[in-house]
CSV table of C-alpha atoms in Angstrom, one decimal:
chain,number,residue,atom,x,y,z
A,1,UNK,CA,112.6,140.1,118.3
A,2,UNK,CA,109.0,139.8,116.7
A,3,UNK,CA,109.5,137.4,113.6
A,4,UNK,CA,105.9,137.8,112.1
A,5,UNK,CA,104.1,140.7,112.7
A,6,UNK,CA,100.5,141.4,112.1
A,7,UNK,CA,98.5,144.3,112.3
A,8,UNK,CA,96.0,145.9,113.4
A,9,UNK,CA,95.5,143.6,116.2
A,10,UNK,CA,92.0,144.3,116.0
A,11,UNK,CA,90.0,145.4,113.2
A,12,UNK,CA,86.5,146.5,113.4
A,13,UNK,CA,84.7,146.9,109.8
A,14,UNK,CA,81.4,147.3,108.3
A,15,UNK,CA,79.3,145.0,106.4
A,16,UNK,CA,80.0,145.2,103.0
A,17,UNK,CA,83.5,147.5,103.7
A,18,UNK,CA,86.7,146.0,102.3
A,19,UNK,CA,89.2,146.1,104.8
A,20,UNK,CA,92.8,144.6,104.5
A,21,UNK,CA,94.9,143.0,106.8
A,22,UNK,CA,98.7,142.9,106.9
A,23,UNK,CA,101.6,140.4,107.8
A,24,UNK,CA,105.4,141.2,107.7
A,25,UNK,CA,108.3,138.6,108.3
A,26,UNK,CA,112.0,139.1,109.3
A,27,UNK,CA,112.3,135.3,108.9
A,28,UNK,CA,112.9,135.7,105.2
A,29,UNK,CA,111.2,132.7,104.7
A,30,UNK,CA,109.6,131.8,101.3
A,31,UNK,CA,106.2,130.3,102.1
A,32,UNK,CA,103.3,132.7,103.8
A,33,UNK,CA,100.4,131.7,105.2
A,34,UNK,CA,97.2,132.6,106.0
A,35,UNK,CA,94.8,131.1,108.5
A,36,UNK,CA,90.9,131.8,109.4
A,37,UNK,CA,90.0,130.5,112.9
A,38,UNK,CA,86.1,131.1,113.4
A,39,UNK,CA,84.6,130.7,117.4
A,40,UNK,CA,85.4,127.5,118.6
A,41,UNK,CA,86.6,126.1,114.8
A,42,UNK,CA,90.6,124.8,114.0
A,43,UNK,CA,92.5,126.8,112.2
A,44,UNK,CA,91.7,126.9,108.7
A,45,UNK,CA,94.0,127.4,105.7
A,46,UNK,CA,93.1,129.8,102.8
A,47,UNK,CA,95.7,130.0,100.6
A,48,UNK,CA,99.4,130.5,100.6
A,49,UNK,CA,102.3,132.3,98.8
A,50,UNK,CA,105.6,130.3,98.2
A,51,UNK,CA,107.8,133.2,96.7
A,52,UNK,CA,105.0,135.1,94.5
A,53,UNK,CA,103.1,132.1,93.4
A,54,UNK,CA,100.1,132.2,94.7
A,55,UNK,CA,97.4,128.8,95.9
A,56,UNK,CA,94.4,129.1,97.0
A,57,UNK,CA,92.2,126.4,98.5
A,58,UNK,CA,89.1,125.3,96.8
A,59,UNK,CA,86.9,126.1,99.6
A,60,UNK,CA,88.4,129.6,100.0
A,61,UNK,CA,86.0,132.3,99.1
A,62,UNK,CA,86.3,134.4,96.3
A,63,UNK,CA,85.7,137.3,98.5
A,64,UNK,CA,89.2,136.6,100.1
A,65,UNK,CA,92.0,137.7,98.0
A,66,UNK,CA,96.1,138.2,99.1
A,67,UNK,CA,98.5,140.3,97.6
A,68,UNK,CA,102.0,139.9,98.2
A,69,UNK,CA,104.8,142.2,96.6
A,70,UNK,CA,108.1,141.4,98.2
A,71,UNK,CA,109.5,138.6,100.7
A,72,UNK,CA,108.7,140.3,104.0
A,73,UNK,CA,105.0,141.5,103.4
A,74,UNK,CA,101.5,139.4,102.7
A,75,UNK,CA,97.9,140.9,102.8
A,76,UNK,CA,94.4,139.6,103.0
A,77,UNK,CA,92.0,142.1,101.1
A,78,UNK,CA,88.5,141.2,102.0
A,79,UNK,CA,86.4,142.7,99.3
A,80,UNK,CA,83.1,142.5,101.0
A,81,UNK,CA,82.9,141.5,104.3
A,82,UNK,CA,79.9,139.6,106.0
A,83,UNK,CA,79.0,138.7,109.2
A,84,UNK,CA,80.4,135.4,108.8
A,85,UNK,CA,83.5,136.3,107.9
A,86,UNK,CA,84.4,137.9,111.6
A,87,UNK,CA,87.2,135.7,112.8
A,88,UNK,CA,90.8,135.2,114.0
A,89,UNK,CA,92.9,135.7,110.9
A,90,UNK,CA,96.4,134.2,111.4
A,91,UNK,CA,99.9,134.6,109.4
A,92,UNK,CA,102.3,132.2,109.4
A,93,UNK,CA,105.6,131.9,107.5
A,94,UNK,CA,107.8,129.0,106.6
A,95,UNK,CA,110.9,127.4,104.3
A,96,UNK,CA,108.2,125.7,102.6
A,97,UNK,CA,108.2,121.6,102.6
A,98,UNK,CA,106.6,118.6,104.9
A,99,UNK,CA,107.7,119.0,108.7
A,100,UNK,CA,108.8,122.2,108.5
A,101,UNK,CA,107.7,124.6,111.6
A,102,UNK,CA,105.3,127.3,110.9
A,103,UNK,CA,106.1,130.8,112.5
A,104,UNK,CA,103.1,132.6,113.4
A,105,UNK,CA,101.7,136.0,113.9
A,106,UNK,CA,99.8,137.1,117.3
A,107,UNK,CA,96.2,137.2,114.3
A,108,UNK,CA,94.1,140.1,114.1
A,109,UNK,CA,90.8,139.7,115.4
A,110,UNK,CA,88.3,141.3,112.9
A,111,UNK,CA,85.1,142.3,113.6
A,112,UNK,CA,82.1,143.2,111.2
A,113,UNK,CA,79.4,145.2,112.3
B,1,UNK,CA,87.5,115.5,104.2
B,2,UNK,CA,90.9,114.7,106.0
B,3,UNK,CA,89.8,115.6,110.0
B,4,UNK,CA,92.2,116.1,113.0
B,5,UNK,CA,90.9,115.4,116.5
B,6,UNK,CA,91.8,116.5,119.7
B,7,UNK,CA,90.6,115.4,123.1
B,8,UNK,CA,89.5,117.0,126.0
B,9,UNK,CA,88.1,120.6,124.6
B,10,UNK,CA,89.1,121.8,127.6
B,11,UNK,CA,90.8,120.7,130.9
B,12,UNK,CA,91.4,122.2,134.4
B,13,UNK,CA,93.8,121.1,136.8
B,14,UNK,CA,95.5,121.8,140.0
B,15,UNK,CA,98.9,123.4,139.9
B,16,UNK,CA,101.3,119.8,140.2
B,17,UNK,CA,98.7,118.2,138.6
B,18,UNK,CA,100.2,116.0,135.5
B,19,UNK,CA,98.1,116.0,132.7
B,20,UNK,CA,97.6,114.7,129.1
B,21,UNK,CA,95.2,115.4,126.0
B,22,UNK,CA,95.5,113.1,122.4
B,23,UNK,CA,95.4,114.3,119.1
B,24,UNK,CA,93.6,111.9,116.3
B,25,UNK,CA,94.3,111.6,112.9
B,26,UNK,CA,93.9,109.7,109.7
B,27,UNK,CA,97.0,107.1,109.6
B,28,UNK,CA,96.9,107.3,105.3
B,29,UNK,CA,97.7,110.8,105.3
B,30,UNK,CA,100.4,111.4,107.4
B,31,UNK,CA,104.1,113.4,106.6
B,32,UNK,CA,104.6,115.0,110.2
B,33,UNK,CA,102.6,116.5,113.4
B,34,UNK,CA,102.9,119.6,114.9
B,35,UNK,CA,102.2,120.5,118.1
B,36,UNK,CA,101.6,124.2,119.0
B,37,UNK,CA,100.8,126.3,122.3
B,38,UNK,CA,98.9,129.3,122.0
B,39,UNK,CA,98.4,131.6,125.0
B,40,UNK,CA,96.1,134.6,124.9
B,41,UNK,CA,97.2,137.5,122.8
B,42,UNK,CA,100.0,136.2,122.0
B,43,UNK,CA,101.1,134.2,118.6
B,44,UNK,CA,101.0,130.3,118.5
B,45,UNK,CA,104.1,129.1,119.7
B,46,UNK,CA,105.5,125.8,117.7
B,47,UNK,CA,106.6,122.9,120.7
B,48,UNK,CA,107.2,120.0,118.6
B,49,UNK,CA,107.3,118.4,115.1
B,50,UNK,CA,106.9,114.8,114.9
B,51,UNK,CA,107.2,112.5,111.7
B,52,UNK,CA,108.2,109.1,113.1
B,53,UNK,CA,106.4,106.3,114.6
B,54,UNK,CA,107.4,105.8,118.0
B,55,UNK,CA,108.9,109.1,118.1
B,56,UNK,CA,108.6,110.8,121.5
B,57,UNK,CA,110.0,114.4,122.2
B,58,UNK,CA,111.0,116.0,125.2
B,59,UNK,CA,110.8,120.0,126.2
B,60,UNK,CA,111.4,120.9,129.7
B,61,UNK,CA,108.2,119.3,131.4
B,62,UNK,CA,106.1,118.8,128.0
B,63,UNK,CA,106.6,116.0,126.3
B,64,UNK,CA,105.0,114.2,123.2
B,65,UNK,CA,104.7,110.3,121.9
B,66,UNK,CA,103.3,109.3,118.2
B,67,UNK,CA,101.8,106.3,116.8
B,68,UNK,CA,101.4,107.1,112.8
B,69,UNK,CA,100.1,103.5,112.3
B,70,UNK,CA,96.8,104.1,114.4
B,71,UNK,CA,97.0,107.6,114.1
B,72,UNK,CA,97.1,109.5,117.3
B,73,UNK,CA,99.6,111.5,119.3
B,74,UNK,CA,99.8,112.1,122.7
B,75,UNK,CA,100.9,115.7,124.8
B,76,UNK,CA,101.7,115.3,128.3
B,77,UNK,CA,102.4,118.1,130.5
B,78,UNK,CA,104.5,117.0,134.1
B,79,UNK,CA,103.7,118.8,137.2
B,80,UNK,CA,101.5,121.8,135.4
B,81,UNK,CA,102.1,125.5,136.1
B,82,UNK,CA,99.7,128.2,135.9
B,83,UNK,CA,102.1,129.5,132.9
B,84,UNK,CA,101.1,126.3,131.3
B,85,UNK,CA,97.4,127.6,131.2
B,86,UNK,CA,97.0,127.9,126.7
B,87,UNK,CA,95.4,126.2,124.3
B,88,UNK,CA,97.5,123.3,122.9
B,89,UNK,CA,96.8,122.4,118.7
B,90,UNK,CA,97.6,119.9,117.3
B,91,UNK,CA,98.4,119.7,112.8
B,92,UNK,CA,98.7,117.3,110.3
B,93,UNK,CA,100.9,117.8,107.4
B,94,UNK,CA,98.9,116.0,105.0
B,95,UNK,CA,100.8,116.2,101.8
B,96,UNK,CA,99.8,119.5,100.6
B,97,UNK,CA,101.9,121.5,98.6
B,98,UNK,CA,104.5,123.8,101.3
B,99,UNK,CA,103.5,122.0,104.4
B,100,UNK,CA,100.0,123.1,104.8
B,101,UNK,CA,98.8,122.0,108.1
B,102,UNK,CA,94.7,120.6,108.9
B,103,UNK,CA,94.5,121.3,112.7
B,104,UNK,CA,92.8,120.2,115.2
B,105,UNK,CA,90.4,122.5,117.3
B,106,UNK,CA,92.8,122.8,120.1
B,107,UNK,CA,92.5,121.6,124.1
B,108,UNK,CA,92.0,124.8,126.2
B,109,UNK,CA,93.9,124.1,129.7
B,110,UNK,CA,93.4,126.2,132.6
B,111,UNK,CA,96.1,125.9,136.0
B,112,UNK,CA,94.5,126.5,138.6
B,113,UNK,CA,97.1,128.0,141.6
């Protein structure tokens, strides 16, 4: 029944280590998402994918980067990882458009050590 | 900087307590709200979508009210359950391209048996 899927559910990497994360859909939805919740912080939107076109936020690193080669799968390569970048990274997936529900993954919790 | 607020950070009740937290938001901005429930290790779980003013939605014992023209929406929960024990987020669409959602930093309840 899972509609978005992410995995690892946990990542553990090391400074400086890319490590990428991955998010699959069976909703067969056009728009993915992906979301950085830091301690205590919203949710925070770092770019998205609506079919293969990709947009980024502004204030997105350039050390975040997302790949996505077909309608069910999305990555998030982190090239080098720092401290600050341990968070909750979320997936979400949707028909694209204002009002339209989000589906979202379970996140994988990274840390960097 | 477009900034969603959500009051109490956190809230703990008796089980058959009723309860209710507001979500805050900039009136000029507005397309729809979301409301989500998120419960520990498991993915955020989308309870309503609002776009209206005046709209109020219903979902067992959860229900929602909105007021675009001062900006704020309100959750209520009737007669809590320990299963009700989640963060509850609140999102703007804002009028990004696809629906991208600014959220709020979420209200943490805890039922209490």
């Amino acid at each position: 029944d899972a509609m978005v899927i992410q995995n690892p559910r946990y990542q553990v990497t090391q400074f400086g280590k890319p490590v990428t994360l991955s998010c699959s859909q069976t909703l067969n939805h056009n728009v993915m998402y992906w979301y950085q919740q830091k301690s205590s912080q919203a949710p925070k939107l770092l770019f998205h994918y609506y079919d293969k076109d990709f947009n980024n936020e502004a204030d997105t690193p350039d050390n975040f980067q997302s790949r996505r080669p077909n309608t069910s799968f999305c990555f998030l390569d982190i090239r080098s990882p720092g401290l600050g970048d341990a968070a909750m990274y979320l997936c979400a997936t949707s028909r694209g458009g204002q009002g339209k529900t989000q589906y979202f993954g379970p996140g994988t919790r990274l840390l960097v050590l | 900087i477009l900034n969603v607020e959500q009051s109490p950070q956190s809230l703990h009740v008796q089980e058959g307590d009723s309860t209710n937290f507001t979500c805050s938001f900039p009136s000029s901005n507005f397309y729809a709200l979301h409301w989500y429930r998120w419960e520990t290790a498991k993915s955020p779980e989308a309870l309503f979508v609002m776009t209206l003013n005046g709209d109020e939605k219903k979902k067992g014992r959860i229900s929602a009210t909105l007021n675009t023209k001062e900006g704020y929406s309100y959750l209520y929960i009737k007669g809590s359950q320990p299963e009700d024990s989640a963060t509850y987020l609140c999102a703007l669409n804002y009028g990004g391209s696809q629906g991208n959602l600014i959220f709020g930093k979420g209200t943490k309840l805890s039922v209490k048996p």
